[in-house]
Amino acid sequence: MHPEKQKHTFEPKIIAFVCTWCTYAGADLAGTSRMQYPSNVRVLKFPCTGRIDPVFILKAFQQGADGVLVSGCHPGDCHYIAGNFHARRRFAVFRKLLEFVGVDLNRLQFSWVSAAEGGKWVEVVTDLTEKVRSMGPMTEFKELALEEQWSGTIDTPELQEAYNAI
Amino acid sequence: MSRIGVFICHCGENISRTVDVERVAQEIGRLPGVSFSTDYKYMCSDPGQNLLKNAIKEQKLTHVVVAACSPRMHEKTFRKAVEAAGLNPFLCEMANIREHCSWVHENREEATVKAIDIVGMMVERVKKNRVLPTITVPVTKRSLVIGGGIAGIQAALDIADCGHEVILVEREPSIGGHMAQLSETFPTLDCSQCIMTPKMVDVANHPKIKLYTYSEIERVEGYIGNFQVTIKKKARSVDEDKCTGCGVCITKCPQKKIPNKFDCNIGLRSAIYVPFPQAVPNTPVIDRDNCTKFKTGKCGVCQKVCGPGAVDFEQQDTLIVEAVGAIVVATGFDLYTIDEKPKGSPIKGYGEFGHGKIPDVIDGMTFERLASASGPTGGKILRPSDGKEPKQIVFIQCIGSRAREKGISYCSKVCCMYTAKHTMLYHHKVHDGQAYVFFMDARTPGKSYDEFWRRSIEEEEAVYIRGMVSRLYQKGDKVVVMGSDIAVGVQVEIEADMVVLATAIQPQKGADSLAQKLGISYDKYNFYSEAHAKLRPVECATAGIYLAGACQGPKDIPETVSQASAAAAKVMTLFSKDQLEREPIVARVREFGCVGCFACKKVCAYGAVEEKEIRDRQGNLVKTVAFVNPGVCAGCGTCQATCPSKCVELDGYTDEQVIAMIEAL
Amino acid sequence: MTSLIDTTIYSAITEAIRVEAARILSEGEVTAVVGYAAARRKGSAQPIVINTAADAGQLIFTPSCVNNLAVYLTKAKKEISKTGKIGIVVKGCDLKALVGLMGESQLKREDMYLIGVPCIGVLASTVQPATGLTAETIAPKCTECDAHLPQGCDFVPAQTPVVTKLEHKYAAEIARLEALTPAERWAYWKEQFTKCIKCYACRQVCPFCFCEQCLCDRNKPQMVDTTPRPAGNAAWHIVRAMHLAGRCAGCAECERVCPMDIPLNLLNRKMAMELKELYDYEAGFDVLDKGPLTMFTDKDDQSFIK
């Protein structure tokens, strides 16, 4: 009945930022329905996706998250009228910024999961976990954190001269 | 240093089957700040709660984490228990290790590791929790009802019957609204005046209702429980206290040829007038634009004949300020303007149907006045052009409604039913006449509605033609209606004596500017928006403001009355306590750092953010900062995520708490 | 070496600015004028605040007038704006900042007398002040300028800027970076960000960084690493770009003042391009009630949301 679970060498760390009214309730429903999904995800509850600050996503990556999920109510379902609409714009822009500085957007997932979509929650979490697992660890921010100073090369004559003078 | 107590629940075996709860309790017990960590079979049971309460007292706990089911399930239970033990309830957090862990993972090791993470995260979070006192907002137990149609009347009566004072404001000289104009009502065909006027009189006589007719809302300030409303009482030119309503002034007024708006301009009235005989209040008003005295300075007959000396040409508009705790908006509807094209509006009008040019093309409301026993024709269906009885009459449905190309895509909901009613009224009054109806679909959901519609065809001999009318034109004293019958696939041409257009329902003119005064939202047609289409259909997003009737969307009378009573019930719920108590999960501004860019105000869907001036002791303005009204804030936190310097913080979900959780992972 | 861009109208503009500044000061219309004056090095210019008509002769406009003076009305010199209505010399790009600041309740139109400058371009920060203006020496932002003639000012000298069409330097660089793989882009920005010494000159000079308490200085909680180490630097620049998205109109002062030559305006331009594409929004043209990130429509793109 319970097939032997495949052992993985890499277990990604997934942080999920969710709103309490829709996605958190959807995740609860997945629980009460005894659905199964990878245990990698850690859920942080917010009143609304409107409360979720892009800085949290950055912080999550810096704290070693390999994947980040942001999920809230479907458009029009927001418990607070329009929080998810504001979030939608905010994250549409923020993900473009992260993409531009070189973050692979496959590690950052946005979704609408309603309180009735326990199945969708399972699907979203499973997909993201497996996708990130196949990508391997998110090393960029971790490596950055280990570096103490500018790793750049002295590539201009002025700098070279200044360096030699020291 | 915090002394955190952590309680891991087995939930029978629901959690302990997959999560090694003892190991979780042990590992969490080692975290800094945790001074007590234990596991128990059923935390939510009485012994479980007692364990929690005793531990708080004996271990002098400062914060509590209960790791059990979803907070959506038992957060209230445990916060109550914590409060009973003398701690602020907001110093208790729940870690969800059932729905989010034991029930969704089978591997015991993985589930246990995850449970430790979840509980550890909540331990870090709870360290940053602050004592949050319950917010109380005083409530002024008086309410304002805007609009004196059936919606406003019903809401006002319901609230007043519960013993709360009501201020009812009506723009026109009399209450009654559109319902007072109707002849009969579907689906029972009872006379509108007969059921409406007693309610109007009830309003006038009710000791708890203060009626302001011929008045408009000038300004609204404040918030739920504490609104200050400025009402502009327009000069009536008649002293309401002195007037006895004898009506001598009206009979003596020499200027009698003014089209009466109440009769859709087919009847005439005098310059000093009451819109209709059963008007409430029965105090006349002088139409200053058409009064000879106001135009030329001569006349003044009404003043001379008035026994009590109530006519006052010098009367001025006055502003009255009323304090109320709740507002019911019931401003109703207006009809689609068939021929005019209002400026700046996407509405295109129906110039091609000749309304306004061909006198015998009228709208549905005009037909109501023709059919009404108290109307200008005394209830006889006579056509406006020559006063003859029309023998062939054509009704055209969906004028404006469901016509995207004309600017309105919605269904006006009542037209199918009132057209069916019109065919019946016509058949009752003109026995040898024939009614034709052009329609797209017949939409008749509602109790006894479809039966009513069928009756108009089966018993009252109306001929329904499915199809649209392409053109109308005058031919001699007839109006030729050219259309298609798509059911048969032929062109139809009817030489009618009169044509009645079932025009769409639109919000009242000026609905948008009233909404701006109230701070409520409206859709692109200016219908007011409810807070939630399904679950909060009577409330506005702005707390303390409720909607009733067609101002929120097209509605028939039963629906309007239901919504009005529902709005009244909401007002009474608010008034049932002296103080409005609410969860302290609201945003607060750190005024010290706020630079007043008001991004928070821009994103707040509730209008909870206000501008606040900070002045020094000499009264000089230092700066203007944001202020969140705790009575209005709903606690979504969108302001905080938007504030660039995070000078507005949502209690209960502060950055400190969130960052602590992220850092714990 | 390409040919010189003709900036001869600048001397007539200088004259017009002097006359207007003298007039509004002597007539008491304003209490001070913020403009540019010659600095010590040959050909260089620096901001100046004058209070009397007699000083109006010091005002100049040359290709070295690079500063965005908007910052002098808000945070840099808060005390000047308290004295009364202020005159300010603005290029088209600077005016965009003022427009944004008005939209964010930081300035009021009635408190300012705007002297608009018909501008052909100014010098890049990397060249010597006395250099002639050419396609190479012009500031990159000027290659993409769409506001050579400021609109809605109280006074604009009559000269018409004749503009040479130049290659859009930022657009070209953004296109180059976009063509790279995420890893290559990360490497590029890592290199750039790690150079940062966290001097916060970019923050000081930015007209939109008007917060009294910067999120990146907070320590309770510490949202962003404050140390000048690579991780903190990257976080700072990402947060900065995000906070400026939809507000920055591209005066490029951040990039000009950066002692480490980090191409900061690239991030801002990229954000502006995205906002234009997503919401058809361009900053700095109209004083708006709401910016693109403080409003929404129900039809906003959500193709990225599952």
mmCIF file of C-alpha atoms in Angstrom, chain B residues 61 102 152 185 277 315 399 448 457 553 584 623:
data_model
loop_
_atom_site.group_PDB
_atom_site.id
_atom_site.type_symbol
_atom_site.label_atom_id
_atom_site.label_comp_id
_atom_site.label_asym_id
_atom_site.label_seq_id
_atom_site.Cartn_x
_atom_site.Cartn_y
_atom_site.Cartn_z
ATOM 1 C CA LEU B 61 5.496 31.200 31.403
ATOM 2 C CA SER B 102 1.384 14.311 10.334
ATOM 3 C CA GLY B 152 -34.650 53.228 2.461
ATOM 4 C CA THR B 185 -46.708 45.306 -8.957
ATOM 5 C CA PRO B 277 -51.339 63.579 -3.644
ATOM 6 C CA GLN B 315 -35.850 80.609 2.932
ATOM 7 C CA ILE B 399 -33.583 48.620 -24.339
ATOM 8 C CA SER B 448 -44.517 32.709 -9.039
ATOM 9 C CA ILE B 457 -49.309 34.863 -23.021
ATOM 10 C CA GLY B 553 -27.465 46.375 -8.834
ATOM 11 C CA PRO B 584 -6.212 43.963 17.577
ATOM 12 C CA LYS B 623 4.969 67.162 9.100
#
